[in-house]
mmCIF file of C-alpha atoms in Angstrom:
data_model
loop_
_atom_site.group_PDB
_atom_site.id
_atom_site.type_symbol
_atom_site.label_atom_id
_atom_site.label_comp_id
_atom_site.label_asym_id
_atom_site.label_seq_id
_atom_site.Cartn_x
_atom_site.Cartn_y
_atom_site.Cartn_z
ATOM 1 C CA UNK A 664 76.132 39.503 97.840
ATOM 2 C CA UNK A 665 79.044 40.279 95.492
ATOM 3 C CA UNK A 666 80.949 37.360 94.056
ATOM 4 C CA UNK A 667 84.653 37.439 94.998
ATOM 5 C CA UNK A 668 86.408 39.280 92.134
ATOM 6 C CA UNK A 669 89.708 38.537 90.429
ATOM 7 C CA UNK A 670 92.172 41.426 90.704
ATOM 8 C CA UNK A 671 94.985 41.596 88.147
ATOM 9 C CA UNK A 672 97.928 43.959 88.477
ATOM 10 C CA UNK A 673 98.602 44.944 84.841
ATOM 11 C CA UNK A 674 101.482 47.087 83.553
ATOM 12 C CA UNK A 675 103.495 46.971 86.803
ATOM 13 C CA UNK A 676 106.755 48.908 87.152
ATOM 14 C CA UNK A 677 109.628 46.503 87.953
ATOM 15 C CA UNK A 678 112.047 47.602 90.677
ATOM 16 C CA UNK A 679 115.085 45.311 90.718
ATOM 17 C CA UNK A 680 116.593 44.760 94.183
ATOM 18 C CA UNK A 681 119.710 42.691 94.780
ATOM 19 C CA UNK A 682 122.940 42.782 96.770
ATOM 20 C CA UNK A 683 126.673 42.652 96.227
ATOM 21 C CA UNK A 684 128.028 39.152 96.612
ATOM 22 C CA UNK A 685 131.161 40.466 98.285
ATOM 23 C CA UNK A 686 132.253 43.249 100.608
ATOM 24 C CA UNK A 687 133.809 46.439 99.285
ATOM 25 C CA UNK A 688 137.587 46.281 98.972
ATOM 26 C CA UNK A 689 139.933 48.581 100.860
ATOM 27 C CA UNK A 690 140.771 50.616 97.746
ATOM 28 C CA UNK A 691 137.063 50.959 96.915
ATOM 29 C CA UNK A 692 136.238 52.219 100.404
ATOM 30 C CA UNK A 693 139.120 54.695 100.237
ATOM 31 C CA UNK A 694 137.798 55.998 96.922
ATOM 32 C CA UNK A 695 134.269 56.369 98.296
ATOM 33 C CA UNK A 696 135.304 58.497 101.246
ATOM 34 C CA UNK A 697 138.087 60.465 99.539
ATOM 35 C CA UNK A 698 135.648 61.397 96.779
ATOM 36 C CA UNK A 699 134.086 63.832 99.201
ATOM 37 C CA UNK A 700 137.009 66.196 98.568
ATOM 38 C CA UNK A 701 135.905 67.192 95.057
ATOM 39 C CA UNK A 702 132.158 67.755 94.960
ATOM 40 C CA UNK A 703 129.428 69.739 93.243
ATOM 41 C CA UNK A 704 126.493 71.176 95.169
ATOM 42 C CA UNK A 705 123.257 69.510 94.145
ATOM 43 C CA UNK A 706 119.731 70.511 95.113
ATOM 44 C CA UNK A 707 119.607 69.136 98.659
ATOM 45 C CA UNK A 708 122.926 67.285 98.776
ATOM 46 C CA UNK A 709 126.281 66.910 96.956
ATOM 47 C CA UNK A 710 127.821 64.653 94.316
ATOM 48 C CA UNK A 711 131.176 64.075 92.636
ATOM 49 C CA UNK A 712 132.443 66.278 89.824
ATOM 50 C CA UNK A 713 133.560 63.067 88.164
ATOM 51 C CA UNK A 714 130.564 61.772 86.190
ATOM 52 C CA UNK A 715 132.316 58.537 85.197
ATOM 53 C CA UNK A 716 133.555 57.130 88.499
ATOM 54 C CA UNK A 717 133.055 53.530 87.353
ATOM 55 C CA UNK A 718 135.680 54.108 84.653
ATOM 56 C CA UNK A 719 138.381 54.736 87.267
ATOM 57 C CA UNK A 720 140.846 51.923 87.927
ATOM 58 C CA UNK A 721 139.779 51.675 91.575
ATOM 59 C CA UNK A 722 136.141 50.929 90.683
ATOM 60 C CA UNK A 723 136.520 48.932 87.454
ATOM 61 C CA UNK A 724 135.509 45.693 89.206
ATOM 62 C CA UNK A 725 132.316 47.334 90.464
ATOM 63 C CA UNK A 726 131.447 48.386 86.927
ATOM 64 C CA UNK A 727 131.541 44.759 85.779
ATOM 65 C CA UNK A 728 129.303 43.715 88.679
ATOM 66 C CA UNK A 729 126.753 46.472 88.029
ATOM 67 C CA UNK A 730 126.661 45.795 84.286
ATOM 68 C CA UNK A 731 125.929 42.154 85.104
ATOM 69 C CA UNK A 732 122.979 43.300 87.231
ATOM 70 C CA UNK A 733 121.737 45.394 84.285
ATOM 71 C CA UNK A 734 121.989 42.373 81.994
ATOM 72 C CA UNK A 735 119.979 40.327 84.482
ATOM 73 C CA UNK A 736 117.245 42.992 84.458
ATOM 74 C CA UNK A 737 117.168 42.712 80.650
ATOM 75 C CA UNK A 738 117.055 38.914 80.525
ATOM 76 C CA UNK A 739 114.960 38.047 83.596
ATOM 77 C CA UNK A 740 112.492 40.954 83.748
ATOM 78 C CA UNK A 741 112.273 42.437 80.247
ATOM 79 C CA UNK A 742 112.931 39.073 78.577
ATOM 80 C CA UNK A 743 114.944 40.926 75.954
ATOM 81 C CA UNK A 744 116.495 39.155 72.971
ATOM 82 C CA UNK A 745 120.283 39.158 72.865
ATOM 83 C CA UNK A 746 120.221 41.548 69.888
ATOM 84 C CA UNK A 747 120.354 44.430 72.383
ATOM 85 C CA UNK A 748 122.498 44.904 75.476
ATOM 86 C CA UNK A 749 122.626 47.585 78.200
ATOM 87 C CA UNK A 750 125.720 49.584 79.035
ATOM 88 C CA UNK A 751 126.499 52.208 81.668
ATOM 89 C CA UNK A 752 126.675 55.744 80.278
ATOM 90 C CA UNK A 753 127.433 57.820 83.395
ATOM 91 C CA UNK A 754 128.179 57.163 87.058
ATOM 92 C CA UNK A 755 128.704 59.377 90.076
ATOM 93 C CA UNK A 756 128.701 59.283 93.878
ATOM 94 C CA UNK A 757 126.171 61.118 96.061
ATOM 95 C CA UNK A 758 126.935 62.400 99.567
ATOM 96 C CA UNK A 759 124.037 63.321 101.831
ATOM 97 C CA UNK A 760 124.909 64.661 105.288
ATOM 98 C CA UNK A 761 122.667 65.263 108.272
ATOM 99 C CA UNK A 762 119.865 67.676 107.374
ATOM 100 C CA UNK A 763 120.295 67.095 103.635
ATOM 101 C CA UNK A 764 118.056 65.204 101.190
ATOM 102 C CA UNK A 765 117.828 64.186 97.542
ATOM 103 C CA UNK A 766 115.093 66.011 95.653
ATOM 104 C CA UNK A 767 112.402 64.277 93.595
ATOM 105 C CA UNK A 768 113.718 63.717 90.072
ATOM 106 C CA UNK A 769 114.034 61.447 87.022
ATOM 107 C CA UNK A 770 117.025 60.638 84.774
ATOM 108 C CA UNK A 771 116.447 61.893 81.190
ATOM 109 C CA UNK A 772 118.392 60.363 78.272
ATOM 110 C CA UNK A 773 118.758 57.086 80.128
ATOM 111 C CA UNK A 774 116.823 53.813 79.877
ATOM 112 C CA UNK A 775 117.527 52.209 83.245
ATOM 113 C CA UNK A 776 119.092 53.866 86.276
ATOM 114 C CA UNK A 777 120.538 52.249 89.346
ATOM 115 C CA UNK A 778 121.991 52.834 92.781
ATOM 116 C CA UNK A 779 124.653 50.935 94.701
ATOM 117 C CA UNK A 780 124.580 51.794 98.416
ATOM 118 C CA UNK A 781 128.050 52.406 99.841
ATOM 119 C CA UNK A 782 127.196 53.746 103.306
ATOM 120 C CA UNK A 783 123.684 53.860 104.699
ATOM 121 C CA UNK A 784 122.010 55.266 107.792
ATOM 122 C CA UNK A 785 119.511 53.710 110.176
ATOM 123 C CA UNK A 786 116.103 53.219 108.530
ATOM 124 C CA UNK A 787 117.537 54.339 105.186
ATOM 125 C CA UNK A 788 115.353 54.110 102.085
ATOM 126 C CA UNK A 789 114.706 55.302 98.550
ATOM 127 C CA UNK A 790 111.275 56.735 97.738
ATOM 128 C CA UNK A 791 109.564 56.171 94.399
ATOM 129 C CA UNK A 792 106.740 58.454 93.267
ATOM 130 C CA UNK A 793 103.798 57.697 91.017
ATOM 131 C CA UNK A 794 104.271 59.626 87.787
ATOM 132 C CA UNK A 795 100.620 59.938 86.751
ATOM 133 C CA UNK A 796 98.469 62.465 88.594
ATOM 134 C CA UNK A 797 95.402 61.051 90.299
ATOM 135 C CA UNK A 798 92.200 62.517 88.872
ATOM 136 C CA UNK A 799 90.380 61.716 92.113
ATOM 137 C CA UNK A 800 92.077 61.301 95.485
ATOM 138 C CA UNK A 801 90.094 59.169 97.878
ATOM 139 C CA UNK A 802 90.465 59.005 101.644
ATOM 140 C CA UNK A 803 92.415 55.776 102.165
ATOM 141 C CA UNK A 804 91.922 53.412 105.070
ATOM 142 C CA UNK A 805 94.905 51.199 104.246
ATOM 143 C CA UNK A 806 97.584 51.820 101.601
ATOM 144 C CA UNK A 807 98.543 49.182 99.032
ATOM 145 C CA UNK A 808 100.166 48.995 95.589
ATOM 146 C CA UNK A 809 96.949 50.166 93.920
ATOM 147 C CA UNK A 810 96.185 53.309 95.936
ATOM 148 C CA UNK A 811 99.643 54.569 96.938
ATOM 149 C CA UNK A 812 101.228 57.573 95.242
ATOM 150 C CA UNK A 813 104.678 56.864 96.708
ATOM 151 C CA UNK A 814 106.549 53.824 97.930
ATOM 152 C CA UNK A 815 109.504 53.585 100.325
ATOM 153 C CA UNK A 816 112.009 50.782 99.779
ATOM 154 C CA UNK A 817 114.425 50.149 102.669
ATOM 155 C CA UNK A 818 118.095 50.014 101.628
ATOM 156 C CA UNK A 819 121.352 48.987 103.241
ATOM 157 C CA UNK A 820 125.044 48.913 102.414
ATOM 158 C CA UNK A 821 125.872 46.696 99.439
ATOM 159 C CA UNK A 822 122.337 46.737 98.025
ATOM 160 C CA UNK A 823 121.741 47.332 94.305
ATOM 161 C CA UNK A 824 118.484 48.915 93.091
ATOM 162 C CA UNK A 825 117.687 49.287 89.359
ATOM 163 C CA UNK A 826 114.583 50.960 87.928
ATOM 164 C CA UNK A 827 113.255 52.705 84.790
ATOM 165 C CA UNK A 828 114.978 56.088 84.474
ATOM 166 C CA UNK A 829 111.628 57.821 83.897
ATOM 167 C CA UNK A 830 110.385 56.819 87.359
ATOM 168 C CA UNK A 831 110.463 59.702 89.849
ATOM 169 C CA UNK A 832 112.434 59.051 93.017
ATOM 170 C CA UNK A 833 113.889 60.896 95.989
ATOM 171 C CA UNK A 834 115.602 60.477 99.356
ATOM 172 C CA UNK A 835 114.084 61.846 102.541
ATOM 173 C CA UNK A 836 116.016 64.229 104.776
ATOM 174 C CA UNK A 837 118.838 62.467 106.628
ATOM 175 C CA UNK A 838 118.479 62.811 110.386
ATOM 176 C CA UNK A 839 121.527 60.762 111.462
ATOM 177 C CA UNK A 840 125.060 62.140 111.788
ATOM 178 C CA UNK A 841 126.608 59.573 109.424
ATOM 179 C CA UNK A 842 126.987 60.547 105.769
ATOM 180 C CA UNK A 843 124.742 58.641 103.399
ATOM 181 C CA UNK A 844 126.851 57.598 100.378
ATOM 182 C CA UNK A 845 125.477 56.056 97.202
ATOM 183 C CA UNK A 846 126.805 55.391 93.713
ATOM 184 C CA UNK A 847 124.304 56.184 90.960
ATOM 185 C CA UNK A 848 124.493 55.203 87.310
ATOM 186 C CA UNK A 849 122.560 55.645 84.071
ATOM 187 C CA UNK A 850 122.429 53.254 81.156
ATOM 188 C CA UNK A 851 121.405 52.957 77.550
ATOM 189 C CA UNK A 852 121.128 50.231 74.916
ATOM 190 C CA UNK A 853 123.485 49.087 72.177
ATOM 191 C CA UNK A 854 122.704 46.726 69.324
ATOM 192 C CA UNK A 855 119.334 46.392 67.620
ATOM 193 C CA UNK A 856 116.037 47.236 69.287
ATOM 194 C CA UNK A 857 112.493 46.857 68.036
ATOM 195 C CA UNK A 858 111.493 44.583 65.172
ATOM 196 C CA UNK A 859 112.119 44.919 61.444
ATOM 197 C CA UNK A 860 108.837 43.267 60.484
ATOM 198 C CA UNK A 861 106.768 45.787 62.485
ATOM 199 C CA UNK A 862 108.813 48.778 61.246
ATOM 200 C CA UNK A 863 110.163 49.520 64.755
ATOM 201 C CA UNK A 864 113.771 48.387 64.273
ATOM 202 C CA UNK A 865 116.514 50.765 65.364
ATOM 203 C CA UNK A 866 120.221 49.901 65.241
ATOM 204 C CA UNK A 867 122.322 51.640 67.881
#
């Protein structure tokens, strides 16, 4: 007889999930859908040539909202001191039509990345992939957070998802006729990070 063990989930990867507290304005919705006129072809889908959409006058209010979500990630999850603050470095809009997908990727030169969902499809989701390769792959009877190599998170319009930029993620092939539209952003840190006493301080 084995005594009931204690299982601790150490070093978890925090995925921040929240929602807009308001609906998108008319000018924001116009910008989202008119942005489809000036696109670059990505591997599997398309995105805007403009890599700083949150700096446009039509989306400036959204930038404030998303930066507030980043700050909440810093204070509530990372428990960061106020000597360092996050800021958005780049932002763009993705368009994924029927039959298209978003390939598995990470976001180099960024600390945290995020997605704001502007138009979603039925059963829409974002898929996160385990970065480390499994040395041994067992036959699994039931998947959980310990034995899964990928995780699907359902998403809907107005949802905000923020995650470490080094975490691999993708979007499965869209099967519905509606265009899946999402606004992605990268971020970095300004101020002072690390600690002077432990010789890790870096002023940015």
